[in-house]
Amino acid sequence: MWPRLGEGGRRRERDGSLSPLEDVMADGYILRDPRALVGALLEAGWRVIAPLERDGSLTPEVVSAPDELPCGLVDMQAPGAYRLQQQDSGRWFDAVVGAQGWKRWLHPAERRLWTARRDADGFSIAPAAEVWPPTVFFGVRPCDLAAIARQAEVFRQAGDPAYGERLAATRIVAVNCTRVAETCFCASMGTGPGVSAVVDVALTELEQGLLVDCGTANGAALLRGMDLATAAPADIAAARAAVEAAARDQIRAMPPDIADRLQRASESPRWQEIAARCLHCANCTLVCPTCFCTDVTDRSDLAGDHAERWQRWDSCFSPEFSYLHGGAVRRSVAARYRQWITHKLSTWHDQFGTSGCTGCGRCITWCPVGIDLVAEARAFAEEEA
Amino acid sequence: MAKAVTDQARISSSLLPRRFRVQQAWPESATITSLALSPLEGPVPSFRAGQFNMLYAFGVGEAAISICGDPDSGDLLHTIQNVGPVSGALCDLMAGDVVGVRGPFGSGWPLADQSGRDLLFVAGGLGLAPLRPAILQALAMRDTFRSVTLLVGARSPTDLLYPAQLADWAAGDGLELAITVDRGPPGWTGMVGVVTNQLARALQGRDPASVSACVCGPEIMMRHTCLTLCDAGVPAAAQWISLERNMKCAIGTCGHCQFGADFVCRDGPVFRWDKVAARLRIAEI
């Protein structure tokens, strides 16, 4: 199933109207313990991928046992800072997004495209064989659901089927955010903190368990046989209130007219000022859940009879990215930062009809010098105002 | 118990080239080689003047190379300058060798929309290669246009691309040919100077409002040519250039060739001047 995403924290109906948040959360059930659902999925043979604690962060990894789901974790995020803390809350989804999103699965960092072998004819080319096991993404946040849809659109437009094929063979269990990190600004991007898409299953964490909202027949199939209690109207109201509170708790907000403002800011002296702080390390582009740029490299054996073509993540922050015989088009860090932020927040609209930013805040948290995308965007907005 | 799982999915390979045989390879100069290609299997892909292919040299890599053959006869010709490992490996290919081809990609020169107008081609150096298909097409439907002019600039007479072709065109009556070189050696009796200085002569006797210009060469040459043509009264919306950027995928997913909101591989390489003029003023965009 392809997530069909609306905007503004609400679901877009077939007639184009936006349904209120209440409808999205209607007909809920209560699941006491998420491990029960993960266990049932594993038993049924699904590959379950969920955010697990790895290297001090949360990373979507293959789950081998339900007890691997982290409980009681809370994340402290700030520009250039990330800490996971273990608490006794007994809550499952208080820590929001870690460094890596779902793109490491749907748009792998390295991918063999094809192989070639020298033969009597010259050479022959064989497609790379890749299989995608039946997969459930468990614990996808609304911002990342939007990121998945935006990357899917990039590859759909280009006619590269791999991303869509992986996604079509994946079921999604989303989690509405009831707690936000300091770096979150999804509410201002219209991507969260509640799921606005039609999604297989969406969970909202309450005191008494998880409110389950089933959006598709595929989702219903995932839930079949689970021990679910019908949610009381009060549960549904509490879930809605918790998500609305998470929207209010966000201290960062992207200026709504940033796309237009950046179009007129290409020669602002501010780019030099940002470049003086930017290390052009490319962290922001690697953690960004929508950044899709890739390079291709050729690998061959020593005898030169076997060659492979690999695609791997690339970053517009590297000088080689814009290399044309004779030198890079974007020689300065200022030009490269301008390219990244302008593409993300402005020209993405022209190319794909949405912003390239989902408000997940990863680029703020994982910037080693704490450059704050929202603050920089605000500075451009205020400079011109 | 959850529903039994679905089948595992087979994920398609991406960016797969087709194999083509080098029918002929010949040097154009010490660093420039032309290749004539034909597919090992399947039909010759149809292409439009101004489009490009991604050519793959076994084990070395892929490069974007414009097609310089005649689209109407399906001549899959490429002229390649040796400027790096991949283009160098492509230049080393010989008749009988196999090369990988993806394409054709990108936008073309909009000849079909220019009937009744005075066509002006301006080529700088290797920029004649992507223009050649359009010139051949223009000559094939010569009656459609009021006039066809080709202004060619090169560093020196020995750097002129396709000298035999230029001599043919000069001898024929299909187009008016003007050649200028940056440095004329002893014995050179032709024009000397950059192409922009010769534009006034090329426009002589034409109503600038009825001129349509296709310009290809180094970016700075194209920019100054179009600015000069605009000053002379040629409409900005009747001028086209072909941009060059780093390209890895040619389908709009690698991100390398972005030029503002445009992917040069997908939205270009041929752009109408008035759509890109403002962007070309911005350094390092």
CSV table of C-alpha atoms in Angstrom, one decimal, chain A residues 43-46 111 113-114 116 118 121-125 127-128 130-134 155 157-158 160-162 165-166 169 171 221-222 224-225 266 292-296 298 304-305 307 309 314 320-321 323-325 329-332 335 338-339 343 347 350-352, chain B residues 1-19 21 40 54 56-63 83 96-100 102 219 244-249 251-263 266-267 281-285:
chain,number,residue,atom,x,y,z
A,43,GLU,CA,5.2,-15.5,14.5
A,44,ALA,CA,3.3,-14.9,11.3
A,45,GLY,CA,6.6,-14.6,9.4
A,46,TRP,CA,6.8,-10.9,8.9
A,111,ARG,CA,23.0,-0.6,-3.6
A,113,LEU,CA,22.6,-1.7,-9.5
A,114,TRP,CA,24.0,-4.4,-11.9
A,116,ALA,CA,28.9,-6.8,-16.0
A,118,ARG,CA,33.7,-9.5,-20.1
A,121,ASP,CA,30.8,-10.5,-27.3
A,122,GLY,CA,32.5,-7.6,-25.5
A,123,PHE,CA,30.7,-7.7,-22.2
A,124,SER,CA,27.3,-8.8,-20.8
A,125,ILE,CA,25.2,-7.0,-18.2
A,127,PRO,CA,20.6,-7.0,-13.3
A,128,ALA,CA,21.2,-7.1,-9.6
A,130,GLU,CA,17.3,-8.1,-4.8
A,131,VAL,CA,14.4,-9.6,-2.8
A,132,TRP,CA,12.4,-7.8,-0.2
A,133,PRO,CA,10.9,-10.0,2.5
A,134,PRO,CA,7.3,-9.3,3.6
A,155,PHE,CA,11.5,8.0,-7.6
A,157,GLN,CA,8.5,10.8,-11.2
A,158,ALA,CA,11.9,9.5,-12.3
A,160,ASP,CA,12.9,4.2,-11.0
A,161,PRO,CA,10.6,1.4,-9.6
A,162,ALA,CA,12.7,0.0,-6.8
A,165,GLU,CA,8.3,-1.8,-5.0
A,166,ARG,CA,9.9,-2.0,-1.6
A,169,ALA,CA,5.6,-4.8,-0.1
A,171,ARG,CA,2.9,-2.6,5.9
A,221,ALA,CA,-5.2,-8.3,8.5
A,222,LEU,CA,-2.2,-7.4,10.7
A,224,ARG,CA,-6.6,-10.1,13.1
A,225,GLY,CA,-6.7,-12.3,16.2
A,266,SER,CA,20.1,33.7,-3.5
A,292,PHE,CA,17.7,11.4,-2.0
A,293,CYS,CA,20.9,12.3,-3.9
A,294,THR,CA,23.2,9.5,-5.0
A,295,ASP,CA,26.5,8.9,-6.7
A,296,VAL,CA,27.4,5.9,-8.8
A,298,ASP,CA,32.3,1.4,-10.6
A,304,GLY,CA,39.3,-6.4,-15.1
A,305,ASP,CA,36.8,-9.2,-16.2
A,307,ALA,CA,32.6,-5.0,-13.1
A,309,ARG,CA,28.0,-0.5,-10.7
A,314,ASP,CA,25.9,11.4,-1.9
A,320,GLU,CA,32.8,16.7,-6.0
A,321,PHE,CA,29.0,16.7,-6.1
A,323,TYR,CA,32.1,18.6,-10.5
A,324,LEU,CA,32.2,19.4,-14.1
A,325,HIS,CA,35.4,19.0,-16.2
A,329,VAL,CA,30.2,24.5,-10.0
A,330,ARG,CA,29.7,25.1,-6.3
A,331,ARG,CA,33.2,25.8,-5.0
A,332,SER,CA,32.2,27.6,-1.9
A,335,ALA,CA,27.0,28.0,-2.4
A,338,ARG,CA,22.5,27.6,-0.3
A,339,GLN,CA,21.8,24.7,-2.6
A,343,HIS,CA,16.3,22.8,-2.6
A,347,THR,CA,12.7,24.4,-5.2
A,350,ASP,CA,8.5,23.4,-7.9
A,351,GLN,CA,9.9,19.9,-8.6
A,352,PHE,CA,7.5,17.7,-6.5
B,1,MET,CA,-2.7,-14.6,15.1
B,2,ALA,CA,-1.8,-12.1,12.3
B,3,LYS,CA,-2.5,-13.0,8.7
B,4,ALA,CA,0.1,-15.1,7.0
B,5,VAL,CA,2.7,-13.0,5.3
B,6,THR,CA,2.7,-11.9,1.7
B,7,ASP,CA,5.2,-13.2,-0.9
B,8,GLN,CA,8.6,-11.7,-0.9
B,9,ALA,CA,9.0,-8.9,-3.5
B,10,ARG,CA,11.5,-8.9,-6.3
B,11,ILE,CA,13.0,-5.4,-6.6
B,12,SER,CA,13.8,-4.2,-10.1
B,13,SER,CA,17.3,-3.2,-11.1
B,14,SER,CA,17.7,0.4,-12.0
B,15,LEU,CA,19.8,2.3,-14.5
B,16,LEU,CA,20.5,-0.7,-16.7
B,17,PRO,CA,22.3,0.1,-19.9
B,18,ARG,CA,21.7,-1.6,-23.3
B,19,ARG,CA,24.7,-2.9,-25.2
B,21,ARG,CA,28.5,-2.1,-30.8
B,40,LEU,CA,23.5,-5.5,-30.2
B,54,MET,CA,24.7,8.0,-21.0
B,56,TYR,CA,29.2,3.3,-20.3
B,57,ALA,CA,32.8,2.2,-20.7
B,58,PHE,CA,33.2,-1.3,-19.3
B,59,GLY,CA,34.6,-1.2,-15.7
B,60,VAL,CA,35.3,2.6,-15.8
B,61,GLY,CA,32.0,4.4,-15.7
B,62,GLU,CA,29.3,6.4,-17.4
B,63,ALA,CA,29.3,9.9,-18.9
B,83,VAL,CA,38.5,15.3,-20.3
B,96,GLY,CA,33.9,-3.8,-32.8
B,97,ASP,CA,34.1,-2.8,-29.1
B,98,VAL,CA,30.9,-2.9,-27.0
B,99,VAL,CA,29.6,0.1,-25.1
B,100,GLY,CA,26.7,0.5,-22.7
B,102,ARG,CA,21.2,4.5,-21.6
B,219,GLU,CA,28.5,28.6,-20.6
B,244,GLU,CA,26.0,21.1,-19.0
B,245,ARG,CA,26.1,19.9,-15.4
B,246,ASN,CA,27.4,16.8,-13.6
B,247,MET,CA,25.0,13.9,-14.4
B,248,LYS,CA,25.0,10.5,-12.8
B,249,CYS,CA,21.5,9.1,-13.4
B,251,ILE,CA,16.5,10.5,-14.8
B,252,GLY,CA,16.3,13.1,-12.0
B,253,THR,CA,17.1,11.0,-8.9
B,254,CYS,CA,20.9,11.5,-8.3
B,255,GLY,CA,20.4,15.2,-7.8
B,256,HIS,CA,23.8,16.2,-9.2
B,257,CYS,CA,22.6,18.3,-12.2
B,258,GLN,CA,20.2,20.5,-10.3
B,259,PHE,CA,20.1,24.0,-11.6
B,260,GLY,CA,17.7,25.9,-9.4
B,261,ALA,CA,14.4,24.0,-9.6
B,262,ASP,CA,15.5,22.3,-12.9
B,263,PHE,CA,17.1,18.9,-13.3
B,266,ARG,CA,15.3,15.9,-17.3
B,267,ASP,CA,14.2,19.6,-17.8
B,281,ARG,CA,23.7,35.6,-13.3
B,282,ILE,CA,24.0,33.9,-9.9
B,283,ALA,CA,27.5,32.6,-9.2
B,284,GLU,CA,27.9,29.0,-8.3
B,285,ILE,CA,24.2,28.2,-8.5
